[in-house]
Structure formats: C-alpha cells, structure tokens
mmCIF file of C-alpha atoms in Angstrom:
data_model
loop_
_atom_site.group_PDB
_atom_site.id
_atom_site.type_symbol
_atom_site.label_atom_id
_atom_site.label_comp_id
_atom_site.label_asym_id
_atom_site.label_seq_id
_atom_site.Cartn_x
_atom_site.Cartn_y
_atom_site.Cartn_z
ATOM 1 C CA MET A 1 0.063 -0.171 -0.074
ATOM 2 C CA ILE A 2 0.759 3.422 -0.490
ATOM 3 C CA TYR A 3 1.077 5.689 2.632
ATOM 4 C CA PHE A 4 1.387 10.109 3.046
ATOM 5 C CA ILE A 5 2.362 12.094 5.532
ATOM 6 C CA ALA A 6 4.018 15.872 6.041
ATOM 7 C CA ASP A 7 5.368 17.865 7.995
ATOM 8 C CA THR A 8 6.764 15.596 10.991
ATOM 9 C CA HIS A 9 9.285 17.871 12.581
ATOM 10 C CA PHE A 10 10.976 14.717 14.360
ATOM 11 C CA SER A 11 13.030 16.031 17.384
ATOM 12 C CA GLU A 12 12.199 19.931 17.240
ATOM 13 C CA GLU A 13 10.952 21.390 20.203
ATOM 14 C CA ASN A 14 9.048 24.572 18.641
ATOM 15 C CA ILE A 15 6.920 22.448 16.325
ATOM 16 C CA ILE A 16 4.960 21.909 19.536
ATOM 17 C CA LEU A 17 4.909 25.285 20.455
ATOM 18 C CA TYR A 18 3.908 27.276 16.919
ATOM 19 C CA GLU A 19 1.500 24.315 16.267
ATOM 20 C CA ASN A 20 -0.034 23.534 19.392
ATOM 21 C CA ARG A 21 0.788 19.869 19.357
ATOM 22 C CA PRO A 22 -0.467 17.890 22.524
ATOM 23 C CA PHE A 23 3.185 16.706 23.519
ATOM 24 C CA LYS A 24 5.055 17.952 26.590
ATOM 25 C CA ASP A 25 8.184 17.709 24.699
ATOM 26 C CA ALA A 26 9.982 16.222 21.460
ATOM 27 C CA ALA A 27 10.965 13.364 23.131
ATOM 28 C CA GLU A 28 7.057 12.218 23.791
ATOM 29 C CA MET A 29 6.077 13.771 20.116
ATOM 30 C CA ASP A 30 8.919 11.474 18.451
ATOM 31 C CA SER A 31 7.749 8.184 20.495
ATOM 32 C CA THR A 32 4.369 8.766 19.319
ATOM 33 C CA LEU A 33 5.063 9.735 16.000
ATOM 34 C CA LEU A 34 7.155 6.670 15.551
ATOM 35 C CA GLU A 35 4.524 4.115 17.392
ATOM 36 C CA ARG A 36 1.691 5.406 15.226
ATOM 37 C CA TRP A 37 3.690 5.434 11.897
ATOM 38 C CA ASN A 38 4.618 1.374 12.897
ATOM 39 C CA GLN A 39 0.951 0.742 13.901
ATOM 40 C CA VAL A 40 -0.186 1.024 10.618
ATOM 41 C CA ILE A 41 2.946 0.839 8.172
ATOM 42 C CA LEU A 42 4.011 -2.831 7.089
ATOM 43 C CA LYS A 43 7.401 -3.342 5.431
ATOM 44 C CA GLU A 44 6.773 -3.505 2.561
ATOM 45 C CA ASP A 45 4.520 -0.342 2.307
ATOM 46 C CA GLU A 46 5.601 2.510 0.613
ATOM 47 C CA VAL A 47 5.692 6.181 2.454
ATOM 48 C CA TYR A 48 5.698 9.462 0.519
ATOM 49 C CA VAL A 49 6.944 11.891 3.625
ATOM 50 C CA LEU A 50 5.814 15.619 1.671
ATOM 51 C CA GLY A 51 8.501 17.728 3.750
ATOM 52 C CA ASP A 52 9.864 18.838 6.987
ATOM 53 C CA PHE A 53 11.247 15.331 8.099
ATOM 54 C CA GLY A 54 12.677 16.763 10.714
ATOM 55 C CA ALA A 55 15.660 15.016 13.342
ATOM 56 C CA GLN A 56 17.961 17.526 14.117
ATOM 57 C CA ASP A 57 20.376 15.682 12.771
ATOM 58 C CA ARG A 58 18.707 12.278 14.002
ATOM 59 C CA GLU A 59 17.320 11.448 10.751
ATOM 60 C CA SER A 60 19.255 7.929 10.253
ATOM 61 C CA PHE A 61 18.331 6.996 13.998
ATOM 62 C CA ILE A 62 14.928 8.240 13.137
ATOM 63 C CA VAL A 63 14.292 6.694 9.406
ATOM 64 C CA SER A 64 15.737 3.337 10.867
ATOM 65 C CA GLN A 65 13.037 2.771 13.080
ATOM 66 C CA LEU A 66 10.060 3.225 10.900
ATOM 67 C CA LYS A 67 8.790 0.881 8.674
ATOM 68 C CA GLY A 68 8.068 0.650 5.376
ATOM 69 C CA ARG A 69 9.751 2.018 2.023
ATOM 70 C CA LYS A 70 10.409 5.668 2.194
ATOM 71 C CA PHE A 71 10.204 8.405 -0.072
ATOM 72 C CA LEU A 72 11.033 12.071 0.612
ATOM 73 C CA VAL A 73 9.815 15.187 -1.544
ATOM 74 C CA LYS A 74 11.833 17.930 0.486
ATOM 75 C CA GLY A 75 10.160 20.854 2.195
ATOM 76 C CA ASN A 76 11.547 24.004 3.320
ATOM 77 C CA HIS A 77 12.981 22.585 6.630
ATOM 78 C CA ASP A 78 14.624 19.824 4.808
ATOM 79 C CA THR A 79 18.162 21.957 3.871
ATOM 80 C CA LYS A 80 20.350 18.744 3.454
ATOM 81 C CA SER A 81 21.598 17.475 0.385
ATOM 82 C CA ASN A 82 19.738 14.585 -1.521
ATOM 83 C CA SER A 83 22.532 12.156 -1.210
ATOM 84 C CA TYR A 84 22.447 12.639 2.793
ATOM 85 C CA TYR A 85 18.901 11.802 3.028
ATOM 86 C CA ARG A 86 19.258 8.648 0.728
ATOM 87 C CA ASP A 87 22.096 7.604 3.402
ATOM 88 C CA CYS A 88 19.526 8.285 6.089
ATOM 89 C CA GLY A 89 17.342 5.511 4.690
ATOM 90 C CA PHE A 90 14.994 7.201 2.529
ATOM 91 C CA GLU A 91 14.841 4.861 -1.051
ATOM 92 C CA GLU A 92 14.696 8.593 -3.004
ATOM 93 C CA VAL A 93 14.596 12.102 -2.653
ATOM 94 C CA TYR A 94 12.807 15.137 -4.446
ATOM 95 C CA ASP A 95 13.746 18.363 -4.768
ATOM 96 C CA CYS A 96 10.971 19.344 -6.868
ATOM 97 C CA PRO A 97 7.145 18.224 -6.673
ATOM 98 C CA ILE A 98 6.868 14.591 -8.465
ATOM 99 C CA ILE A 99 3.422 13.146 -10.577
ATOM 100 C CA LEU A 100 2.258 9.730 -8.987
ATOM 101 C CA LYS A 101 -0.336 7.415 -11.119
ATOM 102 C CA ASN A 102 -0.460 10.286 -13.915
ATOM 103 C CA PHE A 103 -2.674 12.600 -11.695
ATOM 104 C CA TRP A 104 -1.250 13.083 -8.209
ATOM 105 C CA ILE A 105 1.257 15.892 -8.191
ATOM 106 C CA LEU A 106 3.132 15.204 -4.621
ATOM 107 C CA SER A 107 4.742 18.578 -2.765
ATOM 108 C CA HIS A 108 5.352 20.109 0.028
ATOM 109 C CA GLU A 109 4.055 23.866 -0.732
ATOM 110 C CA PRO A 110 0.314 23.738 -1.420
ATOM 111 C CA LEU A 111 0.033 24.322 -5.532
ATOM 112 C CA TYR A 112 -2.599 26.007 -7.928
ATOM 113 C CA VAL A 113 -5.201 23.590 -9.785
ATOM 114 C CA ASN A 114 -7.988 24.160 -11.011
ATOM 115 C CA THR A 115 -11.456 22.707 -12.257
ATOM 116 C CA ASN A 116 -9.891 22.706 -15.940
ATOM 117 C CA MET A 117 -6.408 20.751 -14.901
ATOM 118 C CA PRO A 118 -6.422 16.499 -14.973
ATOM 119 C CA TYR A 119 -4.187 17.001 -11.512
ATOM 120 C CA ALA A 120 -5.129 16.551 -7.853
ATOM 121 C CA ASN A 121 -2.286 17.970 -5.252
ATOM 122 C CA LEU A 122 -1.221 16.322 -2.082
ATOM 123 C CA PHE A 123 1.028 18.355 -0.191
ATOM 124 C CA GLY A 124 1.816 19.616 3.698
ATOM 125 C CA HIS A 125 3.210 23.127 4.653
ATOM 126 C CA VAL A 126 0.210 24.728 5.769
ATOM 127 C CA HIS A 127 -0.178 22.117 9.305
ATOM 128 C CA ASN A 128 -3.259 22.933 10.531
ATOM 129 C CA SER A 129 -4.365 26.373 9.104
ATOM 130 C CA PRO A 130 -7.656 27.381 8.676
ATOM 131 C CA ILE A 131 -7.171 29.159 5.392
ATOM 132 C CA ILE A 132 -6.686 25.817 3.648
ATOM 133 C CA LYS A 133 -9.703 22.993 3.625
ATOM 134 C CA THR A 134 -8.025 19.437 4.327
ATOM 135 C CA TYR A 135 -9.501 18.035 1.485
ATOM 136 C CA SER A 136 -11.802 19.275 -1.698
ATOM 137 C CA ASN A 137 -12.059 16.997 -5.158
ATOM 138 C CA GLN A 138 -8.749 18.347 -6.397
ATOM 139 C CA HIS A 139 -6.497 18.628 -3.380
ATOM 140 C CA TYR A 140 -5.453 17.335 0.123
ATOM 141 C CA CYS A 141 -3.439 18.103 3.245
ATOM 142 C CA VAL A 142 -1.866 15.528 4.779
ATOM 143 C CA SER A 143 0.190 17.456 7.659
ATOM 144 C CA VAL A 144 0.116 15.356 10.548
ATOM 145 C CA GLU A 145 -2.115 18.039 12.513
ATOM 146 C CA ARG A 146 -4.897 16.766 10.176
ATOM 147 C CA ILE A 147 -3.948 13.143 10.171
ATOM 148 C CA ASN A 148 -3.601 12.311 14.048
ATOM 149 C CA TYR A 149 0.182 12.053 13.811
ATOM 150 C CA THR A 150 -0.153 8.863 12.081
ATOM 151 C CA PRO A 151 0.577 8.042 7.527
ATOM 152 C CA ILE A 152 -2.732 7.953 5.665
ATOM 153 C CA SER A 153 -3.863 5.730 3.135
ATOM 154 C CA PHE A 154 -3.659 6.445 -0.249
ATOM 155 C CA ASN A 155 -7.089 4.388 -0.519
ATOM 156 C CA ASP A 156 -8.490 6.751 2.538
ATOM 157 C CA ILE A 157 -7.511 9.649 0.457
ATOM 158 C CA ILE A 158 -9.231 8.625 -2.563
ATOM 159 C CA SER A 159 -12.570 7.650 -0.594
ATOM 160 C CA ASN A 160 -12.410 11.114 1.301
ATOM 161 C CA ILE A 161 -12.569 12.943 -2.318
ATOM 162 C CA GLN A 162 -14.729 10.489 -3.604
ATOM 163 C CA ASN A 163 -17.405 10.741 -0.839
ATOM 164 C CA GLN A 164 -17.276 14.298 -1.153
ATOM 165 C CA ASN A 165 -17.295 15.152 3.080
ATOM 166 C CA TYR A 166 -14.875 17.849 2.750
ATOM 167 C CA LYS A 167 -13.307 18.739 5.864
ATOM 168 C CA GLU A 168 -12.446 22.003 7.124
#
C-alpha cells in the first residue's frame, strides 16, 4: 500500500509550541509519531513524506526505526543534500514536486490546481491553518496535525475525496 505524511518535524521542540501539538516535549512527540507510524505501516508499504521530516541531525536513527519504504519530497526545512537523506534510509529524495499515477502531484507546499486541470495535489506545509481545507476534489493536506499524527493511506485519501465529505 501507499501512504502519505508531512510535517513530522521529528525532534524539533519549537514545533510543539508553533502548532499547538499535544505533546509535553520532543521526546514524547517522536515516540508518538514513531508508534503511530509503525502501527499502520508494513515493511513492504511505500510512505511518501511530503516535506519537513525534521530530526535535528538524528535522521538516520529516526528513519531506521520507521517501517516501510520511505520517499522524501523535500520541504523548506529539509536543507541537507539528497545524498544525505538517501544515506539516512530514504529510497529516493525529490527537490521538486513529482507526479504519482499520472494524476497526483506530490509536493510540500500546496500548488495551484483548478477544475480544468487533470491533476490533484497532495501536500503538507500548512499544518492546521484554517485558510486551507483539509481536502476537496483536487487537493488533500497530509500535515500530521490533520491526520492524527499517523500516515494516511492512498485508499483513504481517494475515498474521502470521492465521498466529498469536505473537511475544514
């Protein structure tokens, strides 16, 4: 199966305050993120991290504890080289948005798509900002604050969009 997650910001203490995350410190946040990831992801699953992985020079340690085949679409906080992230355990690292299954644009920041375009955008970056809905017909935000700090399956994303139960 394919899963998505964004804005984990592993080991970054400040993100708890900035985004009102329900954790007392970075250690508790990391532990919860790792536990929830590994509860749903199997070894053969693919997980696309849509930016801002974090880890404060602990990337190799964190990535090695996460199940699945991991891919990183770099975000504005992922400032190290692609080879660095590959050495940490990501199978591939992308500097720019990529297209999955000829329709889904995977990016860190939300991209402009309209009803005349044959694409939909999966993204992070906006965390829990009320300005952008979690999903619509052509977009889905996978920031951890919107997906219960747990990777969300591609099937669930498609189902939510098709059922058109738009979430703020």
